[in-house]
């Protein structure tokens, strides 16, 4: 009972006089709200399992480890995601993704820390020169805007998308990665850091459910996760494939 005298309880949807008559209730919620399976079960099916705080299910991550690092090919579709850093232990990550036949494969990555901005920028430019991406997504928060300006000066022909990372956009962009894992659309090299960071990426929810924070567990990094989220956020603005529309279609 709250301070206003209201008694509150949680009831399963099968106890609801209207929702219980709809056998497709959960699937309709999934389509409408574009929710990953674990989030759907947690928030709409009262499934509070032990691993509910882990955003990327281990089984799905293991299933995705069927890719390999690649080499550039003619007439191929590549896109890049960059999560810059500005000193300290955080990593500067520049990822290259390849799209083909409805699948997305991580084919190249630069990941380093404790280097100068100019060093990271040179490595990033070298990757872009090698792969000729259709779009380059870069986190624009803080000093990211300066990186964008430097990259535009160095390679004015690059199609650069500035991606602002807020708590809300972080949820949307990482939800997209979970959905793609569930649909079997991501292919990762077995030795990639992204798989490790998927395993340590968590969602923390306060007792009232009003605050949701997504981040790596203590002592871990999430730079490769964010680089991937930024890459796909940028790719949604590129033809011929709109990921959100594509996911809606395959979801039914």
Steps between C-alpha positions, in 0.01 A plus 500: 500500500644836400488832685172588329326191629502312169570128514708387202564151366645342189282264296604284208341592167316167497304626802386811310137481379590640155863407434451139608260448209777585251735204445726727292526766772875463561582487129291812435690684774830388351406631154354829626781589741785321312620326818771237526384163636660531845355848550155387380501210745625716787265795456184333365514134607628530859812302418764608752771244438847514648656649190236762435750786538725364223388670181659269244408132562808280506349234272429758230850646522655153468279427197622820331868395517497363145670788315860587420713806447492603136669684216337770286310391190374684196137619495448400862308691765698609805426736784704621797426583863740703714495540876785747565681553827710778641768342713495268798399135499201539269549362151471668164311251283450514125299207358426399141180308424412324177143460379413216263189285444321628808793430737745735670858387558769671706800497265757741646569693819748742650493504880763673711541725803765718659593656164474857372197624313708547187623141513143366529386729221774377263404139567133583440576677172704200386204270565263727308747520210516122491129419515328798332194487733162629389457674832711571807318544831683688776389577853467877511486548878764719660822498302346276235395805301866602470583154365223534244637835385854360473379200301300721264809713435713193436244314285226742384337238277414269789131476585514574873204468738529666842333275758412663832498248784246562775361251748185470286687454170736250664199286591356522147831430328597205720148357475557495124810283551308256720224470241755431229664231713160341558432497125841350427609800292840563664816303421802557724857365487550250786792700644333844496480723807138584421386153609679546833344842556155368411539256790578777752244756380215548746180692553437636850144597593403682819227368730226711344601414144527869415876494434688262271878519459701292255873459545779248546546334837762648732851464361379418147470711185211553261683694226458230234130465587454874456699503175265233363193689624630819335577317174148363467341828608682665208419217259125546553529821297664325203333333203422236394431344838309668780566281804192608694273428204681172435458386860132594495455290187669186627321537836171461315 
